[in-house]
Each structure stands twice: as C-alpha cells, then as structure tokens.
C-alpha cells in the first residue's frame, strides 16, 4: 500500500550537501518525492510503500552527510502522490541566502582516498573536493553561492568534471569548487627572491625544504601559514626569530590521530574535535618527552594540534612524515596574509619558499581554536570551519543589528531574523591594516546576508577602534553596551536563557559604567539591563596599561596592599627580578595615584600571583602569565586561602588580600608552587561561590552564567561548576568564545532587547552608571 510522509529536518542542514544526500538515499530506497530548503531547515515529501517509507525515514533519522548537524527530525502523514522520480526543488529567496554562505569543510575521507589512489584521475591533486568538503565561505564573493560567485569562476570545468557536477547521484553534484588537474587550480613554488622555482612536484620540493630546516609559507583555505619542522629546535628558533614571536606557542599540524597520540594525552572528546569537519586547533595536554622541539610552547604544558583539512595538507604531511609548525603568516598585530601579492611582499623575508596557487582567497579566515572543558568542547576562537554558520537565539530581532565587538580578539556579529552570524576572527584592532580587514569583512557579510543594519552596537570604551567605527556609521542608531554585560548576555543567548541570571563576568579588563576598569564582576543581568552586585578588590595599575605588560608592577602593588609598602618577606621569586629604583618610582605612583588606574579584573590577579611566585617580570603576549599560573597548578588542590567579602557598600567587594598573605606564608614554609597555584584557583572559586550564595538570598534562585576570558581556564571553570552545581543551574560558553571573541554576540542580543523596549537607555543602576545608552 502506498503512503506519503512530510519530513521536517532542523539543524545545520543547509550548504552542507544535505539535499543531494537525501536524493541519493531516496533513489536507493525507491522513494519518489521532493526536497527543498527554507528558512527553518529542510522539508522532504516522500512517497512509496510502507516498508520503503519506513526504511527511508530511519536513514534520515540515524545518518547524515559529514558536515550536517541534525538537531530534530519530525514526520507526519500526507496524501500519496503518484510521482515518477525524486527531485531537488528550488528554495525560496530568503532560504537561498542562508544556504549561500556555508563554512569551509575539511577534506572528507572519500576525497582523501582519491588523492592517495594512483589509479584515480585526481591522484595527488591538491584541490580535490566534493559536496561534502572543500572551500566555501573563503572563496565566495557574492550570493547565491554558486561557481559564478566564487573565485573558481575563472576555471571552466572540463567535460568529466561537468558530468560529475550535473549528476545528482554523484557526490560532486553541485560542488561549486569541483576541479581536476586538467581544468582546475595549480600550485606554484616561489623563492625568497620572489622568483618562480621550476618544479615538477611543488609539494615534494616544499617537503624537502622543510626537512632541511627551512621555513615555507603555505597557502591554505583562509590564508597563508608559516611552516617548519616541529621536531627541529633550530628550525623552530629560526621561525621565531623571523616572525618576531618570542614565546607565544605555535600550533602544530599532524598527519593523523595516531601521530597526535604520540604528542599529547587525548581524551575521547579531544579526539572527536580533532577529527571533526571543522578541523580546529585543539588545545591538549602535552606528553612528557613528546618528540617536538622545546621551543614550540615554552613553559606551557598544553600543545595546540590540528589535523590536515585540505588535500594540500594531506599530501605535504604524508611527504614529511613528521609534525609541522603551522602558524598564521603574519607579524604581531597584523592580519594574516591571504592574497598572493601581499604574501610575496610580507612573507618573502620570512620564508625560504612560498607554496602558492592560483585559486584566490576572497575572505581571510584564521584557524579556529577549541579546548575541552568539563568534558565538552568550548570554542575559544570561532573562525574557519564555523563561520559564517548562524547561531539561533530563540527570539526575533526587532531590526537588523550590527555588533562591532571589542578591541582585542575581535569579531563582529550581525543579528537578524532569529539568528546571529558571527564574523571570522579579526584579531586585535591595533593598526590600520587590521582595521581595514575588519571593515572589509563587515561589508562582505552585510552583502552576503542582504542586510542593512538599523542599529549598531559597540563597547563603552571610546578609544576602541571598533567603537570609533560604530560611531562613524551614518544613519543608524548607536547602542553602547557595557563589556561585561555583553559577556553574560552572550552566554544567556547561547543557552536560550530568558533571564534574569546571576552572571560572573571575569576577564582582564573592560570599561565599567563608572569609568573604571572592571573585570571581576558579579551581575544580576537581563538582556536589556543589569545591576552590579559584587566585584574583586581593585589592583592599582601603576603606569596604566604598562603594568599589564610589566607584571612586576602588579606584584608590587598587590604585596604592598597586603603587607604594607616593603613589609613583605624577602626572597620571594619575584624579588630577584625587581630593580630597586623602578620599585621606588612605582611606589610613588601608587601613593599619589598619578598615572595609576584601579583595575578589578580577575585576570590581573592571575598576573599578580604568577609574577610573585613564578618570578615572571613581564608578559610577552596577552594572557601569558595568567596561563602559566593556571598551568602551574596542582589540579587536585581543593583547600582555598582566606578571603573576605565586604558587604558594607551597595556593590560588595571580594577582598583577596588575606589570600595574598596566606600564599606568601605558605611559600615561606616550603609549600610548593603547584600547591599554591592550585589553592589560588580554589580560592577564586570559593569566593565567587560564597558571593553568589549570599546574593541568592536577595535575588532568589536564579541560573548562573559564567562569561569572560578567565573561563578559557579549564581548572577555574571546572572548579566553579563543581562548587556551584549542587545548588544552581550553571551555563558556560560552548559555541561562542568565552573571551572577547564572543563579545559581539552579546552586544547584538543586548542591543536587540533595547530596541524592543523602545531604544531608551535603562539599567538597574543609577543614571550615571547606566548599562547601555543610545544616540
């Protein structure tokens, strides 16, 4: 007996080859009908006998293409239609725009086998792809996403590729970058003098250079990498010298999961992330004695690993048969090189060879970074492989909103409909080149989405380049969103929490509504407003931002605050790094308040303790000392140091001076640095938990949201989850970065809430300390 079924599929099912996959499944199960995309997902109308419909539905429920992420499948009966075949229908215009911007996908297993098979016409072809893998977002220059609107437009398909492209039963059906050695892009090898190197096999020649200790610039999906032999101390040192990167860790690319297990202790969750279609860099615990150069990640127990995600990577890693450094091809604070002419100009002095090709990259897109925290992945940097996949928020935007993000780790976001599109990682907005890249990326995303923002959200800080950009946007409402409110709103929106919540927003710094530097905040937050309930005792930054780089200044400030000037014991690890004349100047600044900024940031407390007990006088890159202090900790420690909570003012103060005294006394009695660092983490968790419990009696039982860069710290996050979850539902960032890479997401949803209530500034604080403002 013949039946009909309408099947609704939700999740990431657009732009990932889902409709062609459904077509092939329908053909195999002898099903007639149709499939099409729309704004909510994919709809299938299937017709056949009872057994065939059942088998078809079972496959739809239990399997999918590699890049799809199905969240829900529902089916309902419909009247039977007598159709002779199954067809892929044209989608509506609105759906087509969403479909037209899929993320880049790592090489699938089928294509990896093709390039390794001498009998295959794509043997060793570096640009092999299919519907399930290959470049997408980074080659698109307009919508809808088809070949004519990509940088593949100049490559006309040969008859064999065209036949694959036109056949619904072929896995290359409508694969827009489809190509082969006869009709597609080609590799070129260029030397440091910018001369083309004659080469019958550029990949093999590049591999020989790497094995000889050379530095090779390699053009990937979203930009160039600088590569060298990760097992060679001299090659790694040479790359550090040329790139002017003193101590910041390098990421590594390894051939496969087996090689990854020789370098790091991998949990099942970390293995899954390494092999995921997004192929992020995954931060893992480095094995003792791992066969890599010590200079890869100095003073760091973690190592960033990723697997090959393009055919070029697969072929190169097979040739060298060892891990390679794969670091973004740029200098400090510059955007990654992604165009050939720019790479030749900027990278020729750094690289011995450049492995290039003639498939242009339209949008630069750095590698994404993931860390497994509390047993599940948290995205620390959301870029290649994820962007521009939308994040649904569960409520409609009153009007399109552009959120401009923060100054550091910048991303932007565009909210429209019921979703937010986060842009690719831009980096630190510290120079004209990065600002230009930021502006280009925003313009491109607005064009892709066919969106003209009605409002622009930005940080309170007037000197952020992202704020200046927002203010200069003509003819739109400007909505200023407090930094830490945005952190908490991002977590709320990701987890579909209506609010209010008790939000713990801990990071290095962010301008508060009172004009001071916040960063150790407990907030009572809704989307459109918040109240500041508690904060960490401020550390005075003698010399302003200089103290963030010269962390010995923080050590002096914290020790003097706890013991009195000069009252702390001799012989502390930081003592040997101090210059008496410089200390005298800093103490004078602290006493007078001249050029001294109070900072409540939790990150500054990590820096101060790290400086005191690790003897580190300066930070070579953002977050370095905090990370080293985190990694120094004995994770089994549960006993906190002392702390106080001053409840006399409206905004309570968590006072860590008793913890400083306890820690110094513990050190004086021979307690190990690992124990002190472990107890420091336990102290922060206990202090935050105590403040939340005390405020709970006033606010009632509310969900708790953790947001801010300090929650990149797995030990701190897991400690808080352990201490809070018996009494509270706790939400932590997962799909949206905890740090400033997630700020734009929070800004967008806060701005939307303000627009929905009429666009007027409102907060639970005094008018002077307003959460948000509109102009």
XYZ file of C-alpha atoms in Angstrom:
775
model
C 0.000 0.000 0.000
C 1.375 3.432 -0.943
C 1.858 6.197 1.600
C 3.159 9.747 1.820
C 5.168 11.489 4.561
C 6.291 15.046 5.134
C 9.610 15.074 6.975
C 10.931 18.244 8.625
C 14.655 18.355 9.365
C 16.223 21.016 11.596
C 19.813 21.857 12.395
C 22.836 22.652 10.233
C 21.429 21.148 7.046
C 21.943 23.922 4.514
C 25.028 24.372 2.409
C 26.427 21.007 3.517
C 25.216 18.745 0.699
C 22.123 17.636 2.589
C 19.640 17.759 -0.326
C 21.869 15.760 -2.718
C 22.397 13.242 0.083
C 18.622 12.936 0.569
C 18.262 12.474 -3.194
C 20.725 9.570 -3.174
C 19.062 7.941 -0.166
C 15.649 8.298 -1.837
C 16.980 6.690 -5.015
C 18.432 3.757 -3.068
C 15.178 3.216 -1.143
C 12.965 3.560 -4.267
C 11.249 6.700 -2.925
C 9.646 9.369 -5.126
C 9.017 12.919 -3.974
C 10.879 16.161 -3.441
C 13.207 18.021 -1.068
C 13.747 21.738 -0.581
C 15.379 24.270 1.751
C 13.620 27.032 3.638
C 14.468 29.421 6.457
C 13.886 26.845 9.208
C 15.700 23.879 7.653
C 14.825 21.226 5.070
C 11.473 19.713 4.124
C 11.112 16.318 2.405
C 7.918 14.964 0.878
C 8.345 11.228 0.339
C 6.064 8.742 -1.408
C 6.307 4.948 -1.574
C 5.113 1.746 0.025
C 5.028 1.392 3.808
C 8.286 -0.555 4.065
C 10.194 1.849 1.789
C 8.927 4.912 3.651
C 9.937 3.335 6.963
C 13.433 2.465 5.747
C 13.887 5.933 4.236
C 12.764 7.682 7.428
C 15.051 5.506 9.533
C 18.066 6.553 7.454
C 17.066 10.223 7.684
C 16.853 9.897 11.471
C 20.098 7.991 12.000
C 22.577 9.290 9.415
C 23.516 12.434 7.506
C 26.312 13.942 5.393
C 29.576 14.573 7.300
C 29.113 18.336 7.651
C 25.451 18.258 8.674
C 24.364 18.695 12.287
C 20.785 17.439 12.599
C 19.017 18.525 15.785
C 15.466 17.347 15.079
C 13.578 15.142 12.608
C 9.773 15.037 12.648
C 7.411 13.242 10.289
C 3.682 13.461 9.564
C 1.451 11.637 7.037
C 0.340 13.367 3.825
C -1.750 12.279 0.883
C 0.004 9.991 -1.568
C 1.100 11.465 -4.892
C 1.880 9.387 -7.949
C 5.345 10.687 -8.971
C 7.849 9.012 -11.263
C 11.007 10.310 -9.563
C 12.566 12.233 -6.686
C 13.618 15.858 -7.272
C 15.568 18.652 -5.616
C 13.342 21.724 -5.640
C 14.372 25.366 -5.817
C 14.335 27.060 -2.428
C 12.737 30.376 -1.572
C 14.840 33.528 -1.898
C 15.303 34.034 1.838
C 16.424 30.448 2.301
C 18.787 30.639 -0.637
C 20.684 33.499 1.014
C 21.208 31.389 4.128
C 22.266 28.404 2.067
C 24.661 30.539 0.071
C 27.190 31.050 2.846
C 28.278 27.657 4.168
C 31.549 27.335 6.093
C 34.680 25.731 4.696
C 34.760 21.961 5.226
C 37.731 19.702 5.894
C 38.682 17.120 3.261
C 36.359 14.139 3.514
C 37.555 10.525 3.661
C 36.427 9.850 0.091
C 38.475 12.724 -1.333
C 41.451 11.753 0.832
C 41.294 8.296 -0.743
C 41.059 9.836 -4.232
C 44.304 11.779 -3.869
C 46.106 8.709 -2.485
C 44.966 6.374 -5.278
C 47.386 6.197 -8.257
C 44.534 4.938 -10.449
C 42.321 7.937 -9.673
C 42.388 10.912 -12.033
C 42.789 13.178 -9.006
C 45.832 11.342 -7.647
C 47.964 13.896 -5.708
C 45.716 16.727 -6.842
C 45.833 19.426 -4.164
C 42.415 20.946 -4.939
C 40.231 17.853 -4.812
C 36.819 18.375 -3.209
C 33.190 17.280 -3.356
C 29.778 18.170 -1.954
C 30.941 17.049 1.495
C 34.180 19.026 1.682
C 36.315 21.839 0.382
C 36.367 25.638 0.356
C 33.092 27.517 0.680
C 32.984 30.791 2.625
C 36.579 31.792 1.875
C 36.109 31.642 -1.925
C 32.634 33.232 -2.108
C 32.387 36.816 -3.304
C 28.605 37.126 -3.508
C 25.342 35.259 -3.093
C 23.756 32.990 -4.032
C 26.606 30.561 -3.532
C 27.354 29.139 -6.954
C 30.503 28.863 -9.025
C 29.992 32.162 -10.833
C 30.029 33.979 -7.478
C 33.277 32.388 -6.269
C 36.944 32.693 -7.076
C 36.552 29.417 -9.022
C 34.627 31.249 -11.743
C 37.761 31.645 -13.881
C 38.275 27.862 -14.017
C 35.975 26.308 -16.621
C 35.123 22.698 -15.818
C 36.312 20.018 -18.217
C 33.686 17.559 -19.580
C 34.487 14.962 -16.908
C 34.083 17.462 -14.041
C 30.953 18.926 -15.630
C 29.401 15.451 -15.817
C 30.058 14.932 -12.090
C 28.686 18.378 -11.277
C 25.432 17.750 -13.165
C 24.685 14.270 -11.816
C 22.537 14.120 -8.645
C 23.849 10.648 -7.946
C 27.471 11.812 -7.941
C 28.999 13.087 -4.712
C 30.295 16.089 -6.680
C 26.787 17.128 -7.687
C 26.734 20.928 -7.482
C 30.091 21.014 -5.692
C 30.947 24.568 -6.706
C 34.763 24.268 -6.380
C 34.825 20.990 -8.350
C 38.019 20.658 -10.391
C 40.725 18.268 -11.518
C 44.315 18.538 -12.804
C 43.012 19.170 -16.340
C 40.850 22.180 -15.549
C 41.496 23.439 -12.021
C 43.925 25.491 -9.954
C 47.654 24.758 -9.955
C 50.464 25.025 -7.432
C 53.496 27.265 -7.821
C 56.721 27.360 -5.805
C 58.365 30.771 -5.289
C 61.673 31.509 -3.571
C 62.556 34.305 -1.153
C 63.647 36.481 -4.082
C 60.090 36.167 -5.458
C 61.268 34.126 -8.422
C 59.241 31.120 -9.583
C 61.053 27.854 -8.918
C 60.853 25.300 -11.692
C 59.317 22.217 -10.095
C 57.685 19.072 -11.402
C 56.272 18.415 -7.924
C 55.976 21.582 -5.774
C 54.692 19.607 -2.772
C 57.663 17.235 -2.780
C 60.098 20.151 -3.176
C 58.435 22.071 -0.347
C 58.686 18.950 1.820
C 62.417 18.669 1.085
C 62.893 22.299 2.139
C 61.032 21.664 5.399
C 63.049 18.537 6.144
C 66.196 20.569 5.512
C 65.270 23.047 8.256
C 63.655 25.670 6.023
C 60.618 27.862 6.599
C 57.877 27.519 3.971
C 54.848 29.764 3.562
C 51.860 27.634 2.539
C 48.622 28.959 1.100
C 45.672 27.290 2.811
C 41.900 27.853 2.843
C 41.675 31.172 4.647
C 45.216 32.462 4.359
C 48.880 31.538 4.490
C 50.635 29.526 7.172
C 54.301 29.659 8.047
C 55.534 26.091 8.418
C 58.672 24.413 9.677
C 59.789 21.054 11.056
C 58.311 20.862 14.568
C 60.928 18.321 15.659
C 63.862 20.612 14.828
C 64.895 23.085 17.574
C 66.935 25.114 15.098
C 64.070 25.365 12.587
C 61.648 26.444 15.300
C 64.145 29.009 16.639
C 64.676 30.322 13.105
C 60.934 30.766 12.598
C 60.576 32.534 15.955
C 63.378 34.927 15.071
C 61.998 35.729 11.631
C 58.390 36.045 12.773
C 59.468 38.124 15.811
C 57.490 35.868 18.162
C 59.413 35.317 21.382
C 57.403 32.862 23.485
C 53.808 32.567 22.270
C 53.075 28.908 21.476
C 52.977 27.605 17.920
C 50.205 25.326 16.660
C 51.154 22.013 15.083
C 49.645 20.041 12.235
C 49.999 16.270 12.460
C 49.320 13.674 9.779
C 46.622 11.744 11.634
C 45.196 10.869 15.017
C 47.852 8.226 15.597
C 50.592 10.834 15.328
C 48.616 13.157 17.624
C 48.599 10.466 20.322
C 52.404 10.456 20.291
C 52.414 14.134 21.238
C 49.512 14.603 23.638
C 47.228 12.876 26.133
C 43.979 12.828 24.175
C 40.561 12.418 25.744
C 37.721 10.972 23.655
C 36.234 14.467 23.325
C 39.546 15.854 22.071
C 39.816 13.063 19.509
C 36.340 13.870 18.222
C 37.184 17.555 17.845
C 40.437 16.834 16.033
C 38.569 14.695 13.509
C 35.516 16.958 13.190
C 34.679 18.523 9.853
C 35.592 21.960 11.289
C 39.170 20.763 11.986
C 40.032 23.349 14.668
C 43.263 23.627 16.573
C 42.588 21.625 19.745
C 44.479 22.510 22.924
C 45.644 19.255 24.532
C 47.879 18.261 27.413
C 51.373 17.664 26.044
C 53.002 14.293 26.754
C 56.206 14.321 28.762
C 59.046 13.735 26.338
C 56.912 14.387 23.254
C 59.170 14.343 20.168
C 58.838 18.033 19.353
C 61.196 20.977 19.825
C 61.055 22.611 23.293
C 60.578 25.976 21.604
C 57.118 25.009 20.304
C 55.365 26.014 23.546
C 57.862 27.312 26.125
C 56.769 26.994 29.769
C 53.457 25.506 28.637
C 52.001 22.062 29.346
C 49.498 22.431 26.524
C 50.066 21.956 22.822
C 47.751 23.061 20.026
C 47.190 20.266 17.497
C 45.212 20.072 14.271
C 44.792 17.502 11.543
C 45.094 18.248 7.809
C 41.994 19.916 6.392
C 42.915 20.397 2.726
C 44.292 17.913 0.174
C 47.458 20.011 0.059
C 47.949 19.459 3.802
C 47.338 15.721 3.478
C 49.895 15.401 0.695
C 52.505 17.563 2.435
C 52.193 15.803 5.803
C 52.496 12.437 4.085
C 55.718 13.619 2.412
C 57.425 14.943 5.554
C 56.148 12.160 7.862
C 56.528 14.339 10.960
C 54.603 17.139 12.690
C 54.875 20.618 11.243
C 54.521 24.013 12.860
C 51.543 25.704 11.178
C 51.289 29.252 12.417
C 49.429 32.153 10.861
C 51.533 34.015 8.327
C 51.749 37.455 9.852
C 53.735 39.551 12.263
C 52.421 40.644 15.648
C 49.131 42.607 15.455
C 48.941 42.246 11.659
C 46.185 40.361 9.829
C 47.065 37.028 8.243
C 48.368 37.234 4.660
C 45.857 35.765 2.210
C 46.463 37.282 -1.230
C 49.418 36.186 -3.340
C 50.828 39.667 -3.900
C 50.524 40.521 -0.203
C 52.185 37.225 0.743
C 55.088 37.881 -1.608
C 55.593 41.354 -0.178
C 55.287 40.436 3.510
C 56.497 36.841 3.706
C 59.444 36.714 1.324
C 61.797 37.996 4.081
C 60.473 35.303 6.451
C 60.053 32.212 4.264
C 62.679 30.359 2.256
C 59.942 29.174 -0.121
C 56.306 30.064 -0.744
C 53.968 27.245 -1.825
C 51.255 29.184 -3.629
C 48.386 28.576 -6.028
C 46.066 30.466 -8.346
C 42.744 29.848 -6.568
C 42.186 33.205 -4.913
C 41.023 33.547 -1.329
C 38.219 36.093 -1.098
C 37.926 36.250 2.699
C 40.776 35.725 5.142
C 39.840 33.291 7.874
C 42.207 32.117 10.628
C 42.163 28.649 12.127
C 39.612 28.104 14.876
C 40.686 27.012 18.368
C 38.857 24.628 20.720
C 39.533 23.367 24.232
C 37.670 20.610 26.038
C 36.413 21.983 29.352
C 34.334 19.933 31.793
C 34.203 17.095 29.285
C 32.830 19.021 26.315
C 34.298 21.333 23.668
C 34.386 25.089 24.126
C 35.233 27.213 21.103
C 37.959 29.674 22.078
C 38.358 31.203 18.619
C 35.485 30.835 16.157
C 36.635 31.225 12.586
C 37.464 28.758 9.787
C 35.083 25.811 9.713
C 32.432 27.576 11.809
C 31.978 30.954 10.116
C 29.535 32.029 8.800
C 27.247 29.333 10.280
C 24.478 31.134 12.141
C 23.660 30.717 15.824
C 19.938 30.629 16.590
C 18.890 32.629 19.641
C 15.250 31.629 20.069
C 13.772 35.112 19.697
C 13.325 37.532 16.786
C 15.418 40.618 16.191
C 13.288 43.751 16.071
C 15.549 45.012 13.272
C 18.944 44.002 11.891
C 21.774 44.794 14.317
C 25.499 45.075 13.626
C 27.576 44.425 16.751
C 31.127 45.720 16.439
C 32.850 43.669 19.140
C 35.803 44.574 21.323
C 39.347 45.793 20.758
C 41.174 42.509 21.367
C 40.347 39.119 19.817
C 37.808 40.992 17.737
C 34.936 39.507 15.846
C 31.803 41.300 14.714
C 28.256 39.948 14.540
C 25.074 40.606 12.593
C 21.742 39.744 14.176
C 18.618 39.387 12.034
C 15.589 37.140 11.975
C 16.047 34.708 14.848
C 19.789 34.205 14.492
C 23.193 35.814 14.797
C 26.015 35.460 12.279
C 29.430 35.874 13.904
C 32.127 37.057 11.516
C 35.571 35.471 11.234
C 38.246 36.149 13.823
C 39.837 39.518 13.045
C 42.320 39.767 15.895
C 43.481 42.784 17.864
C 42.371 46.094 16.360
C 45.717 47.751 16.928
C 46.651 49.098 13.489
C 45.344 50.414 10.188
C 45.828 47.114 8.338
C 43.711 45.129 10.796
C 41.049 47.838 10.869
C 40.848 47.722 7.073
C 40.423 43.924 7.198
C 37.688 44.354 9.812
C 35.779 46.879 7.705
C 36.061 44.711 4.584
C 34.762 41.674 6.461
C 31.747 43.581 7.784
C 30.872 44.915 4.329
C 31.168 41.440 2.823
C 28.947 39.815 5.459
C 26.300 42.517 5.072
C 26.336 41.848 1.326
C 26.108 38.079 1.786
C 23.153 38.394 4.157
C 21.489 41.170 2.155
C 21.204 43.068 5.436
C 21.356 46.782 6.136
C 21.692 47.279 9.911
C 19.170 49.538 11.596
C 21.310 49.758 14.733
C 24.988 49.413 15.578
C 26.088 48.113 18.981
C 29.511 48.880 20.411
C 31.591 48.801 23.586
C 31.530 51.661 26.098
C 35.238 52.328 25.600
C 35.516 55.427 23.378
C 39.067 54.651 22.206
C 38.406 51.177 20.832
C 38.707 51.220 17.051
C 35.547 49.130 16.919
C 33.723 51.853 18.872
C 35.031 54.571 16.577
C 33.929 52.579 13.557
C 30.433 52.210 15.063
C 30.107 55.892 15.894
C 31.107 56.842 12.357
C 28.483 54.614 10.719
C 25.906 57.037 9.278
C 22.135 56.958 9.605
C 21.758 54.204 12.178
C 21.052 54.139 15.908
C 24.153 53.650 18.080
C 23.785 51.488 21.190
C 26.628 51.322 23.716
C 26.807 48.030 25.618
C 28.871 47.533 28.745
C 31.620 44.965 28.183
C 30.756 42.502 30.955
C 27.028 42.772 30.376
C 27.781 41.612 26.814
C 29.789 38.640 28.116
C 26.870 37.437 30.230
C 24.244 38.161 27.570
C 26.249 36.023 25.119
C 26.010 33.023 27.469
C 22.316 33.661 28.091
C 21.531 33.783 24.368
C 23.607 30.723 23.511
C 21.723 28.666 26.101
C 18.301 30.259 25.425
C 18.004 31.639 28.975
C 15.364 34.368 29.263
C 16.864 35.884 32.405
C 17.474 37.243 34.866
C 20.672 35.404 35.753
C 23.475 35.784 38.219
C 26.363 36.425 35.859
C 30.001 36.004 36.814
C 31.954 38.071 34.290
C 35.683 37.616 34.831
C 38.355 38.768 32.429
C 41.318 41.112 32.208
C 39.587 44.404 31.692
C 36.592 46.225 30.287
C 35.359 49.762 30.831
C 32.716 49.945 33.520
C 29.773 52.297 33.667
C 31.566 54.234 36.436
C 34.596 54.883 34.209
C 36.878 52.387 35.963
C 38.343 49.127 34.681
C 36.061 46.208 35.553
C 36.709 42.503 35.134
C 35.848 40.670 38.363
C 32.096 41.214 38.308
C 29.028 39.516 39.705
C 25.999 40.888 37.846
C 22.256 40.467 38.097
C 21.565 40.541 34.384
C 18.738 40.628 31.907
C 19.238 41.263 28.219
C 18.315 44.945 28.422
C 19.837 45.883 31.771
C 21.952 44.719 34.676
C 22.901 45.502 38.249
C 26.443 45.204 39.563
C 26.295 43.115 42.746
C 29.944 42.449 43.619
C 33.455 42.927 42.297
C 37.007 41.909 43.102
C 39.124 44.342 45.089
C 40.914 46.566 42.609
C 44.632 46.316 41.866
C 46.133 49.722 41.070
C 47.895 49.661 37.691
C 50.928 51.889 38.147
C 51.654 53.255 34.694
C 48.276 52.193 33.303
C 48.493 49.558 30.573
C 52.266 49.334 31.075
C 51.535 47.341 34.245
C 49.725 44.706 32.169
C 52.938 44.080 30.216
C 55.372 44.673 33.089
C 53.628 42.414 35.573
C 56.204 43.014 38.295
C 54.313 46.275 38.889
C 51.207 44.243 39.740
C 53.243 42.096 42.115
C 54.497 45.152 43.965
C 51.005 46.678 44.124
C 49.404 43.503 45.485
C 52.154 42.754 48.011
C 52.232 46.335 49.273
C 48.443 46.339 49.573
C 48.506 43.139 51.647
C 51.605 43.755 53.804
C 52.205 47.492 53.581
C 54.984 49.025 51.448
C 58.124 46.975 51.901
C 56.502 44.811 54.587
C 56.552 41.555 52.673
C 59.189 38.860 53.253
C 62.489 38.827 51.429
C 63.334 36.132 48.932
C 60.064 35.780 47.064
C 60.619 34.537 43.489
C 59.735 37.962 42.056
C 62.341 39.695 44.259
C 65.225 38.720 42.011
C 63.503 40.390 39.052
C 62.973 43.754 40.731
C 65.015 46.907 40.229
C 65.015 48.982 43.424
C 64.918 52.320 41.589
C 61.974 51.207 39.435
C 60.140 49.890 42.508
C 60.617 53.255 44.203
C 59.029 55.019 41.220
C 56.096 52.607 41.177
C 55.523 53.044 44.921
C 55.482 56.779 44.427
C 52.842 56.379 41.713
C 50.791 54.083 43.926
C 50.928 56.514 46.825
C 49.983 59.567 44.760
C 47.624 57.897 42.326
C 49.468 59.602 39.480
C 49.080 57.674 36.194
C 47.527 54.829 38.162
C 44.281 53.091 37.196
C 42.320 50.840 39.577
C 41.554 47.516 37.890
C 39.027 44.987 39.183
C 39.953 42.384 36.574
C 40.298 38.775 37.700
C 42.943 38.403 35.014
C 45.123 40.941 36.801
C 45.014 38.811 39.961
C 46.268 35.841 37.923
C 49.044 38.049 36.555
C 49.996 39.303 40.020
C 50.174 35.852 41.629
C 52.031 34.471 38.614
C 54.570 37.294 38.813
C 55.084 36.847 42.572
C 55.504 33.072 42.675
C 56.836 32.234 39.210
C 59.288 35.138 39.245
C 57.983 36.486 35.931
C 58.572 40.205 35.494
C 56.908 40.799 32.127
C 54.368 39.300 29.760
C 55.495 38.661 26.187
C 51.964 38.172 24.866
C 48.446 38.823 26.075
C 47.423 36.411 28.841
C 50.819 34.705 29.086
C 51.400 34.962 32.833
C 47.807 34.083 33.695
C 48.101 30.970 31.530
C 51.424 29.954 33.095
C 49.953 30.391 36.596
C 46.969 28.281 35.584
C 49.190 25.517 34.177
C 51.441 25.565 37.249
C 48.536 24.488 39.478
C 48.081 21.147 41.192
C 44.563 20.445 39.976
C 43.789 18.189 42.922
C 44.014 21.043 45.428
C 40.653 21.947 46.954
C 41.634 23.992 50.038
C 41.168 27.741 49.488
C 43.188 30.519 51.041
C 41.374 33.080 53.166
C 39.326 35.890 51.636
C 36.831 38.494 52.826
C 33.617 39.832 51.326
C 32.958 43.452 52.264
C 29.170 43.875 52.222
C 29.018 47.438 53.526
C 28.562 49.124 50.127
C 25.843 48.567 47.534
C 28.426 46.807 45.358
C 30.194 44.236 47.516
C 33.949 43.772 47.318
C 35.650 40.373 47.297
C 38.919 41.087 49.104
C 41.813 38.786 48.194
C 44.411 40.421 50.439
C 44.057 37.633 53.026
C 44.786 35.137 50.233
C 47.994 37.032 49.371
C 49.132 36.831 52.986
C 48.245 33.130 53.242
C 50.011 32.319 49.977
C 53.210 34.144 50.936
C 53.270 32.429 54.331
C 52.710 29.059 52.654
C 55.641 29.720 50.332
C 57.789 30.754 53.293
C 57.140 27.385 54.945
C 58.152 25.422 51.856
C 54.786 24.801 50.226
C 55.241 24.020 46.542
C 54.351 26.487 43.807
C 51.961 23.879 42.333
C 50.054 23.704 45.619
C 49.916 27.489 45.953
C 48.633 27.854 42.386
C 46.039 25.120 42.967
C 44.844 26.758 46.167
C 44.661 30.128 44.367
C 42.185 28.635 41.888
C 40.231 27.073 44.751
C 40.152 30.489 46.448
C 38.672 32.259 43.443
C 36.036 29.560 43.044
C 35.164 29.590 46.742
C 34.997 33.379 46.889
C 32.714 33.602 43.839
C 30.519 30.779 45.141
C 30.223 32.478 48.531
C 29.225 35.796 46.948
C 26.634 34.078 44.748
C 25.151 32.201 47.713
C 24.919 35.398 49.750
C 23.236 37.304 46.925
C 20.949 34.345 46.259
C 19.092 35.165 49.473
C 18.172 38.546 47.936
C 17.543 37.568 44.320
C 16.059 34.123 44.747
C 17.339 31.015 42.986
C 18.468 32.016 39.514
C 20.588 30.384 36.830
C 24.285 31.268 36.936
C 26.144 32.253 33.750
C 29.947 32.307 33.523
C 31.406 34.613 30.874
C 34.695 36.351 30.118
C 38.224 35.392 29.152
C 39.062 33.832 32.531
C 36.778 30.938 31.613
C 39.198 29.825 28.947
C 40.885 28.465 32.083
C 39.605 24.894 32.358
C 40.616 24.466 36.013
C 38.823 27.631 37.146
C 35.707 26.791 35.126
C 35.570 23.201 36.347
C 36.145 24.314 39.958
C 33.204 26.707 39.761
C 31.000 24.062 38.164
C 31.889 21.683 40.993
C 31.208 24.284 43.692
C 28.015 25.749 42.189
C 26.130 22.890 40.558
C 24.764 21.349 43.752
C 22.623 24.475 44.197
C 22.468 26.247 40.826
C 21.986 25.593 37.137
C 25.234 26.839 35.596
C 25.681 27.821 31.945
C 29.129 28.188 30.412
C 30.151 29.245 26.895
C 30.375 26.436 24.361
C 29.658 27.518 20.773
C 30.508 31.172 21.456
C 34.000 32.042 22.742
C 34.150 32.912 26.477
C 36.551 35.800 25.832
C 36.326 38.903 23.710
C 35.715 36.809 20.585
C 32.171 36.378 21.936
C 31.543 39.990 22.922
C 29.833 40.892 19.625
C 27.307 38.076 20.082
C 26.351 39.527 23.469
C 26.277 43.092 22.140
C 23.855 42.049 19.410
C 21.287 40.482 21.750
C 21.542 43.347 24.270
C 21.005 45.912 21.512
C 18.007 43.962 20.256
C 16.444 43.948 23.732
C 16.883 47.709 23.959
C 15.341 48.234 20.531
C 12.368 46.089 21.508
C 11.590 48.263 24.515
C 11.860 51.481 22.576
C 15.561 52.212 22.398
C 15.895 54.156 25.627
C 18.823 53.652 27.985
C 17.823 51.807 31.129
C 19.611 49.951 33.901
C 19.159 48.851 37.453
C 21.957 51.210 38.415
C 21.960 54.961 38.855
C 21.561 57.136 35.722
C 25.280 57.957 35.906
C 26.130 54.246 35.899
C 23.796 53.332 33.048
C 24.248 49.903 31.494
C 23.539 50.993 27.980
C 22.931 54.137 26.004
C 21.593 55.110 22.614
C 22.472 58.047 20.440
